[in-house]
Short mmCIF file of C-alpha atoms and ligand atoms in Angstrom, two decimals:
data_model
loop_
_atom_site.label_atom_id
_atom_site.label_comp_id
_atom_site.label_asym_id
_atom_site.label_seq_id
_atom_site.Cartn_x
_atom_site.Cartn_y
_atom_site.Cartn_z
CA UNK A 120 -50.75 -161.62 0.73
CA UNK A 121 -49.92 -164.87 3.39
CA UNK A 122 -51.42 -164.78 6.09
CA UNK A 123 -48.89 -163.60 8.71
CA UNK A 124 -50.50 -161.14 11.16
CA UNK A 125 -50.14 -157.56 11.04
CA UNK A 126 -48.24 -155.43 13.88
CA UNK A 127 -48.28 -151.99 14.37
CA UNK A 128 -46.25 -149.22 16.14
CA UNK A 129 -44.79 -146.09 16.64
CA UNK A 130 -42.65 -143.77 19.07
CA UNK A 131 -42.90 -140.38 18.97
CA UNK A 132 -40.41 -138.55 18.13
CA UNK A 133 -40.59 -136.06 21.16
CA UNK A 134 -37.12 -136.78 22.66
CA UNK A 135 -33.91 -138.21 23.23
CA UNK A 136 -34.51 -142.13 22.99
CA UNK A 137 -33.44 -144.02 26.05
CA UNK A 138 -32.94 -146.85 27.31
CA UNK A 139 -36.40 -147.45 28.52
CA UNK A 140 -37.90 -147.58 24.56
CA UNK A 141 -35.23 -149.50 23.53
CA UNK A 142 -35.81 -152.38 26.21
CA UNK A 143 -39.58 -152.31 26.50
CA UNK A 144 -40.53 -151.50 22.74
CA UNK A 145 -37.67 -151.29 19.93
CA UNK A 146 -35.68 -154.80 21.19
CA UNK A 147 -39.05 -156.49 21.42
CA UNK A 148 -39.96 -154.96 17.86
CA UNK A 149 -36.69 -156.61 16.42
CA UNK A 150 -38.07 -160.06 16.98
CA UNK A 151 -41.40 -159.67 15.95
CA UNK A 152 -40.91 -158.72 12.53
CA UNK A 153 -39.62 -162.89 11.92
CA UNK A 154 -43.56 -163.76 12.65
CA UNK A 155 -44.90 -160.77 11.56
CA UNK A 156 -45.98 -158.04 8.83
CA UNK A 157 -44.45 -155.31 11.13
CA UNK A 158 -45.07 -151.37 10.34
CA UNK A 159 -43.16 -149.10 12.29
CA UNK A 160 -43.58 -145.44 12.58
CA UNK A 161 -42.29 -141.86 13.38
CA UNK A 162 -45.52 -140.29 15.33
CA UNK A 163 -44.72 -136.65 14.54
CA UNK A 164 -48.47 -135.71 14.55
CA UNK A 165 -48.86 -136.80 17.90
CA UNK A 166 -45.90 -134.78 19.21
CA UNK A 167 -47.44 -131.53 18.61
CA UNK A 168 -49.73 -132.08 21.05
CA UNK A 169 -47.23 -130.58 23.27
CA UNK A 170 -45.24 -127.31 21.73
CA UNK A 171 -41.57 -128.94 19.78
CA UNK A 172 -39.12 -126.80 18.40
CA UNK A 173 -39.29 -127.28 14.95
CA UNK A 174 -35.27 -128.13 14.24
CA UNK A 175 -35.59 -130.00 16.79
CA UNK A 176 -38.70 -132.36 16.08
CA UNK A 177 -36.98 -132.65 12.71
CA UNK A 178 -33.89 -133.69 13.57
CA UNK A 179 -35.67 -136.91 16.10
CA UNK A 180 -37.85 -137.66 13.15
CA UNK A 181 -34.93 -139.00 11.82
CA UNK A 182 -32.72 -139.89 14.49
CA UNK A 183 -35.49 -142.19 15.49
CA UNK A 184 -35.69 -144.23 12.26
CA UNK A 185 -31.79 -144.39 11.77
CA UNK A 186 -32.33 -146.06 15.59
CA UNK A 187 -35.04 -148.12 14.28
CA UNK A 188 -32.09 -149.48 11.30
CA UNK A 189 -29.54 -149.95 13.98
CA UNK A 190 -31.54 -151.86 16.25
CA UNK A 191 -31.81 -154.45 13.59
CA UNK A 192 -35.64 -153.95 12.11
CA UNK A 193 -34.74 -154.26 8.38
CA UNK A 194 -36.31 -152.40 6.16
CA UNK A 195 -37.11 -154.78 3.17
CA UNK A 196 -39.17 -156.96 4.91
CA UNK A 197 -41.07 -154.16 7.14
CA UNK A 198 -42.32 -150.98 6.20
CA UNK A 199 -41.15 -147.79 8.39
CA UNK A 200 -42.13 -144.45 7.58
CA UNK A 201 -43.45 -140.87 9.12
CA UNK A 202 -47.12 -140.47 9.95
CA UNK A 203 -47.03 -137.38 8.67
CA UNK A 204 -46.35 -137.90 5.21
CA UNK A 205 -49.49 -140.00 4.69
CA UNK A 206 -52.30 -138.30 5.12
CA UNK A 207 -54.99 -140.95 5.74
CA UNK A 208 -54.21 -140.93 9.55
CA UNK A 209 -55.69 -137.15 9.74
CA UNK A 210 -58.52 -138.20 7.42
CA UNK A 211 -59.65 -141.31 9.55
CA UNK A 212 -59.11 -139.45 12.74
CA UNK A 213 -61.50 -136.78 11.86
CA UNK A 214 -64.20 -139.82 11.13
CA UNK A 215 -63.32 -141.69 14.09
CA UNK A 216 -63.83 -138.51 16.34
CA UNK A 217 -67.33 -138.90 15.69
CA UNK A 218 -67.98 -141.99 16.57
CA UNK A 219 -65.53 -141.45 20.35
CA UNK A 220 -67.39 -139.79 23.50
CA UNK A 221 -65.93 -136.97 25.34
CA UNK A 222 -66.69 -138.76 28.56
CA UNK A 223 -64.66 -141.88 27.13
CA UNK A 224 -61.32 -139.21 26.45
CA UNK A 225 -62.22 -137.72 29.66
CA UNK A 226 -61.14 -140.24 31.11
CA UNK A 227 -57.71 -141.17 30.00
CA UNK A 228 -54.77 -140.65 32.46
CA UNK A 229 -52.65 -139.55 29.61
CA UNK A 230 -54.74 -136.29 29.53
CA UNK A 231 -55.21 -135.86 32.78
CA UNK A 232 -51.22 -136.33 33.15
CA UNK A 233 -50.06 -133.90 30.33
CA UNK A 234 -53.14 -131.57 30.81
CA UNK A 235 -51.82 -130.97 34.25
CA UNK A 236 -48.12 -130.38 33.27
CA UNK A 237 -48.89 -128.13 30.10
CA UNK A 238 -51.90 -125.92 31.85
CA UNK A 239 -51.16 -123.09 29.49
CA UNK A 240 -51.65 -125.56 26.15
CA UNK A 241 -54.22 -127.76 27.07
CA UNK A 242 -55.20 -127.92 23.24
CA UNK A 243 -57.83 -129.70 21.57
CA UNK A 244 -55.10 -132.06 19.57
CA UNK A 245 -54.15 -133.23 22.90
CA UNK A 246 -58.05 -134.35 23.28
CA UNK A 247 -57.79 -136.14 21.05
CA UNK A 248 -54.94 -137.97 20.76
CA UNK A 249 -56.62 -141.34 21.64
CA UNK A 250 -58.44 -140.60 18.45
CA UNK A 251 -55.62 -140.60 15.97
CA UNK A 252 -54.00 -143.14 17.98
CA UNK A 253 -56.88 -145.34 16.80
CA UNK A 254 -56.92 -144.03 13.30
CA UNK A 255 -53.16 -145.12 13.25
CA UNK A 256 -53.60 -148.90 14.22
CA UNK A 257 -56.87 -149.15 12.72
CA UNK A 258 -55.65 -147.78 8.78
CA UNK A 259 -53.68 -150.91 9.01
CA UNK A 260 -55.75 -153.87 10.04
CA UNK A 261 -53.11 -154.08 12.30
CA UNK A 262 -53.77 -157.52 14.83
CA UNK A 263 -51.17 -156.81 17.50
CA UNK A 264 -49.82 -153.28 18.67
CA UNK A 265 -46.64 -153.83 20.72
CA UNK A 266 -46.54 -151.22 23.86
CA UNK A 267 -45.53 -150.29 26.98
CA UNK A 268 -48.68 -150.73 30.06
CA UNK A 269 -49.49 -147.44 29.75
CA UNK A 270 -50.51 -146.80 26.33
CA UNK A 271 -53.24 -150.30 27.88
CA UNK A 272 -55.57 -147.38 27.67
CA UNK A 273 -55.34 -146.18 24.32
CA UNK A 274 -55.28 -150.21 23.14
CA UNK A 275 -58.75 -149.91 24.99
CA UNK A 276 -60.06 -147.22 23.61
CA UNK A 277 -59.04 -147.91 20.32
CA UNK A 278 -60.66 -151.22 20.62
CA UNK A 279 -63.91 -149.48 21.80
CA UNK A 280 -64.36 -147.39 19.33
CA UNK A 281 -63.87 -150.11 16.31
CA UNK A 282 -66.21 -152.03 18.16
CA UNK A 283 -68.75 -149.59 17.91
CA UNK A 284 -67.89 -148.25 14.24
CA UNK A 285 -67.82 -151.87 13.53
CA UNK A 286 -71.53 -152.79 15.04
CA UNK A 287 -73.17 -149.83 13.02
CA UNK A 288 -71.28 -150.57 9.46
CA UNK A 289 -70.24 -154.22 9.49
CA UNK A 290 -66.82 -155.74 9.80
CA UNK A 291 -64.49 -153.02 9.02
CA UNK A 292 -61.93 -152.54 11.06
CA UNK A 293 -59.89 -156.00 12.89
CA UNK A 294 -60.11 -154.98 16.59
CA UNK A 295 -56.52 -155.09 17.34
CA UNK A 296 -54.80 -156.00 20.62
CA UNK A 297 -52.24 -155.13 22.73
CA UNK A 298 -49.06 -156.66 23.20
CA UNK A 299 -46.64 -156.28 26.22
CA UNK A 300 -43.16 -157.13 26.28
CA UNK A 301 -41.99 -159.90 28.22
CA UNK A 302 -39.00 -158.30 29.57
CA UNK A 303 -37.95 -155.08 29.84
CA UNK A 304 -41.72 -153.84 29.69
CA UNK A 305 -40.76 -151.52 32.88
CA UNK A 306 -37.73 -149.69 32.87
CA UNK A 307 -37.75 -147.16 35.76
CA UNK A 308 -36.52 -143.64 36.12
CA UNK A 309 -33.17 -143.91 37.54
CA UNK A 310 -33.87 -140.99 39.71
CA UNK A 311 -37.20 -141.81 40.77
CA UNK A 312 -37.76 -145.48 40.66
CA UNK A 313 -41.46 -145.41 40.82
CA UNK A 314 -41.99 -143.50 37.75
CA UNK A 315 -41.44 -144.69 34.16
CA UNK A 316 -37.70 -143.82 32.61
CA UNK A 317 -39.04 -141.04 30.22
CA UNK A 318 -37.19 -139.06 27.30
CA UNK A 319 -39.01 -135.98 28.25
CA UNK A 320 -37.54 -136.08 32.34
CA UNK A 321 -36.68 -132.69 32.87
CA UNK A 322 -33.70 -134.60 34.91
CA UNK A 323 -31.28 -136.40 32.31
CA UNK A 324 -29.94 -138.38 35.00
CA UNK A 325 -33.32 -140.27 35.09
CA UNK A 326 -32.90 -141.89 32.20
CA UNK A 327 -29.90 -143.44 29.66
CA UNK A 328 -30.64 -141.64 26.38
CA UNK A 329 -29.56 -144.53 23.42
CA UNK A 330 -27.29 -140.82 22.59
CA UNK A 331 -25.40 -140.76 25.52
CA UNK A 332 -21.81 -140.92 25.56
CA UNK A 333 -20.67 -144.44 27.11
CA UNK A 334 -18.96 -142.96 30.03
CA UNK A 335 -22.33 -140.62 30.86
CA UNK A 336 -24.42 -144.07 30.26
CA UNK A 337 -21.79 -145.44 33.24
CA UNK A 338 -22.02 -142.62 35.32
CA UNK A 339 -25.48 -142.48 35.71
CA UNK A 340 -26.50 -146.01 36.25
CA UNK A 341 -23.82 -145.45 39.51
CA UNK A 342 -25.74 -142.49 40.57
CA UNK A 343 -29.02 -144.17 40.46
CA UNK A 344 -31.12 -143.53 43.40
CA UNK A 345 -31.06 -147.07 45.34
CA UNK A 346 -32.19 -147.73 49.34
CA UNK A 347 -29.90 -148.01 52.62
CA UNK A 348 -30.62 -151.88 53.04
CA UNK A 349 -27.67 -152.81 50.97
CA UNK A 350 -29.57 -155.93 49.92
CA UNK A 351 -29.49 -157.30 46.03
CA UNK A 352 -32.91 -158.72 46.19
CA UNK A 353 -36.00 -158.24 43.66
CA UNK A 354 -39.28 -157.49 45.46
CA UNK A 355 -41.90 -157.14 43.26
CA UNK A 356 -44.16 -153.94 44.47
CA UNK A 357 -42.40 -153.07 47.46
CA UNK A 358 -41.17 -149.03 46.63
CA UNK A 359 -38.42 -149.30 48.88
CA UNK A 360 -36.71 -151.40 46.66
CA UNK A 361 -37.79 -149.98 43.71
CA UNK A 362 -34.43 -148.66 42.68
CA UNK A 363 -32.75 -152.23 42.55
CA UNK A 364 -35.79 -153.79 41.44
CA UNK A 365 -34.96 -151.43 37.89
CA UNK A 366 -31.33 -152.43 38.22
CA UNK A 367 -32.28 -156.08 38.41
CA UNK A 368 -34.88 -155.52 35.11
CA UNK A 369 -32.16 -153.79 33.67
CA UNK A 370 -29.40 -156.31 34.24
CA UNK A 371 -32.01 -159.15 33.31
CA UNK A 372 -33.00 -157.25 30.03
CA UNK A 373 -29.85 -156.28 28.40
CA UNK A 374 -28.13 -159.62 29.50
CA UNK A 375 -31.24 -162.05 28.50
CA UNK A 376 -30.68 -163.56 32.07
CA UNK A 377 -33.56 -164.24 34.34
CA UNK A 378 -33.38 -161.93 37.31
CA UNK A 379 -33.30 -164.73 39.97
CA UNK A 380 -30.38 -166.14 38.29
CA UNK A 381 -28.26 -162.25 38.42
CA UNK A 382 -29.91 -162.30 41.79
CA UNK A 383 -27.77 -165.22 42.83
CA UNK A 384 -24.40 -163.77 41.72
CA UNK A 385 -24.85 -160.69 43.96
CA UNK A 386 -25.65 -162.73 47.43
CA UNK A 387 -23.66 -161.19 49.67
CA UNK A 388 -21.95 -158.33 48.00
CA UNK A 389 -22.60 -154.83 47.56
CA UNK A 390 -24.47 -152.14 45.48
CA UNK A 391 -21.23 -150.71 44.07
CA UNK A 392 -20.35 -153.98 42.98
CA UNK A 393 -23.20 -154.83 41.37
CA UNK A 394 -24.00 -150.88 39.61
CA UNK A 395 -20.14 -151.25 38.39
CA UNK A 396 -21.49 -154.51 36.48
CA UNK A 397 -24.89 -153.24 35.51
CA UNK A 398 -22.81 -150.26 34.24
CA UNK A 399 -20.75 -152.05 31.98
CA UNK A 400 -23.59 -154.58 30.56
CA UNK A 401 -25.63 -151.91 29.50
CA UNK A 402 -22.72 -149.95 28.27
CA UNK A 403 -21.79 -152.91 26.16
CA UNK A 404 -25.44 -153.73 24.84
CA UNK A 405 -25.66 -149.88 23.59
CA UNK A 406 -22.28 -149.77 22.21
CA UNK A 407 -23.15 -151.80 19.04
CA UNK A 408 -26.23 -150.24 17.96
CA UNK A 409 -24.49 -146.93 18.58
CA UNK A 410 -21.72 -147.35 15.68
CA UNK A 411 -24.56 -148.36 13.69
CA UNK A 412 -26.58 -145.94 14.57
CA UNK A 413 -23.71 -143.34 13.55
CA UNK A 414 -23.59 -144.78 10.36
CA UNK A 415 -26.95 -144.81 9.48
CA UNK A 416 -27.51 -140.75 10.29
CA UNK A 417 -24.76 -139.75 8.29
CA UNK A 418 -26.08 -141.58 5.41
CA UNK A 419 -29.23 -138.97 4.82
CA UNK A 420 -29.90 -140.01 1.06
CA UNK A 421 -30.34 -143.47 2.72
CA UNK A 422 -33.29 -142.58 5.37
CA UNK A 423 -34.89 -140.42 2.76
CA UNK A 424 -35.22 -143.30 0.32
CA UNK A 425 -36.32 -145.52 3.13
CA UNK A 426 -38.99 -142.79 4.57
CA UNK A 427 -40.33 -142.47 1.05
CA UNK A 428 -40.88 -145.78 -0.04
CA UNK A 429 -42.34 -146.80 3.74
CA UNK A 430 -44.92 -143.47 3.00
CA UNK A 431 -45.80 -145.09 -0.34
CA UNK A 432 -46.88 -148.25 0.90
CA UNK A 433 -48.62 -146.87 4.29
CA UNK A 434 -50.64 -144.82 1.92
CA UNK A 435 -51.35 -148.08 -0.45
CA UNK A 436 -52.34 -150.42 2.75
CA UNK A 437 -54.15 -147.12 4.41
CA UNK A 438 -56.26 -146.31 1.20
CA UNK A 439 -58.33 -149.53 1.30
CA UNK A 440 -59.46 -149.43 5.07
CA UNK A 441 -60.14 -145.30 4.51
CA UNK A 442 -62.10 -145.59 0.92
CA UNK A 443 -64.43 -148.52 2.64
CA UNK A 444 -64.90 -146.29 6.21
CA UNK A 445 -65.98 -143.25 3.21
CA UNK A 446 -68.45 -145.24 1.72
CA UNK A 447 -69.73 -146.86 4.85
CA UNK A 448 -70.36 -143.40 6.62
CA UNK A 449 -71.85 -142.40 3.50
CA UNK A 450 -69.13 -139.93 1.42
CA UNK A 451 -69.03 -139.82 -2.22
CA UNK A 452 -66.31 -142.31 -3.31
N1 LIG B 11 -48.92 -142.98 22.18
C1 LIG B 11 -47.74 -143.75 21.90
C2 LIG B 11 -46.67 -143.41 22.95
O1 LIG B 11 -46.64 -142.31 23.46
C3 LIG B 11 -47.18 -143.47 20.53
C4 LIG B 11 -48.15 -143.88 19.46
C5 LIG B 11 -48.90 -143.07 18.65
C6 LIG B 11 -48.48 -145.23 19.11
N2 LIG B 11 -49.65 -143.81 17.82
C7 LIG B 11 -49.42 -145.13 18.06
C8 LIG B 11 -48.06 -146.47 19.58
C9 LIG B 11 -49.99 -146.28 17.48
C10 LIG B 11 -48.62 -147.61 19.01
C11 LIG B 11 -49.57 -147.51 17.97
O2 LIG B 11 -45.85 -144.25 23.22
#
């Protein structure tokens, strides 16, 4: 092998992708993979953490990696494939839940978050899904793990726990670290500016799903909740203007413009102006990958080659790091 650097990551496939993971992960993945040994996956295991309708999971599974082809990650050069059709991310979980505290999963906001929206299925799975978060960078030797600020936490704990496995055994796992994107890193609800644009908003006008038709994509962006000021100005913290703030990053993201410089074509003029434009660049940024995208999911024999052959060589690259953690801990290998 050369020595390029290994980067890992994954979306789970728990709903309609929007805008949000294509700007702050997918876009950014697309130009690592020129540096990098990237491996990209389909996080199905981590989805059942909350109850999925099975169609439905099944369906995203795949929607996801045809989005993964039509964003431009190419699939000779990177592998791409569905957690759950390698096994060794189960195995490696259950050792590295030995070696994690339950005050250190206690702790995450991610369980705290979900365990409080989904009081009737606070399930063990969703525990631990730190755990096989870890067990999915750490299979790979992976060096960087491109995500959004709040998966910081699971980086952390990740980290932490490889640390410690690593201080009892000897150098097995590369402590990997976290990478966040430059731009686009926070794409906002549309609805709700101070929360995080999420494919699982019970409100789909808070969020551009990469599905939508254009015209919906349009209309929403012009319904986006905004603030009586009438002022096109980014200010970094202030809530008030949190709703142009996201318009700015948005406009700055799918353009490649700084924000001060979209900043300075809006002095003076107003917020329909300006959502009419913001409409139209992000209209024309998803229109592309959405004829490719179209392509691609029609094409099924194509995925399920691509799926396949990504699962065979996760499962080669994931063998070595699991056989040495079995003989380490002190398994029969
Ligand atoms: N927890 C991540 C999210 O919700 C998804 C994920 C699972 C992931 N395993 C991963 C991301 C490993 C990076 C690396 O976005």
């Amino acid at each position: 092998m050369d020595d390029k650097k290994i980067v890992f990551s994954g979306i789970q496939p728990s709903g309609n992708l929007t805008l949000g993971n294509y700007l702050g992960a997918i876009k950014n993945w697309v130009s690592l993979q020129e540096d990098y040994h990237c491996i990209y996956a389909m996080m199905d295991m981590h989805t059942i953490t909350v109850r999925q309708t099975p169609a439905e999971l099944r369906r995203r599974t795949l929607e996801i990696l045809a989005l993964y082809l039509a964003c431009g990650i190419d699939a000779e050069n990177n592998i791409m494939f569905i957690q759950s059709h390698n096994p060794a991310h189960a195995e490696l979980a259950w050792v590295l839940n030995c070696y994690t505290y339950m005050g250190e999963l206690q702790r995450m906001t991610q369980f705290k978050d979900k365990s409080s929206r989904h009081a009737e299925n606070i399930n063990a799975g969703l525990f631990t899904y730190p755990v096989l978060m870890a067990a999915d960078i750490l299979l790979y030797q992976a060096d960087y793990v491109p995500v959004g600020k709040d998966q910081m936490q699971h980086i952390e704990i990740c980290r932490d726990v490889a640390q410690r496995f690593n201080a009892i055994y000897g150098d097995v796992f590369t402590i990997p670290e976290g990478l966040l994107p430059k731009v686009g890193a926070n794409i906002m609800s549309l609805q709700n500016p101070v929360k995080k644009m999420s494919k699982s908003d019970p409100n789909p006008k808070a969020y551009i799903s990469m599905m939508d038709d254009m015209n919906v994509i349009a209309k929403k962006i012009k319904s986006a909740v905004t603030d009586s000021e009438g002022v096109i100005e980014y200010r970094e913290g202030d809530d008030t203007k949190a709703g142009i703030n996201n318009l700015l990053s948005i406009m700055s993201a799918v353009t490649g413009r700084s924000i001060d410089d979209v900043v300075k074509d809006y002095a003076g003029k107003g917020y329909g102006d300006f959502k009419g434009d913001v409409a139209e660049a992000v209209v024309e940024c998803i229109r592309p990958i959405r004829a490719e995208y179209d392509r691609i999911i029609a094409d099924k024999a194509y995925l399920t080659e691509i799926c396949q052959k990504g699962a065979e060589s996760a499962r080669r690259i994931s063998e070595r790091t699991l056989k040495k953690v079995y003989k380490k801990v002190g398994f029969v290998v």
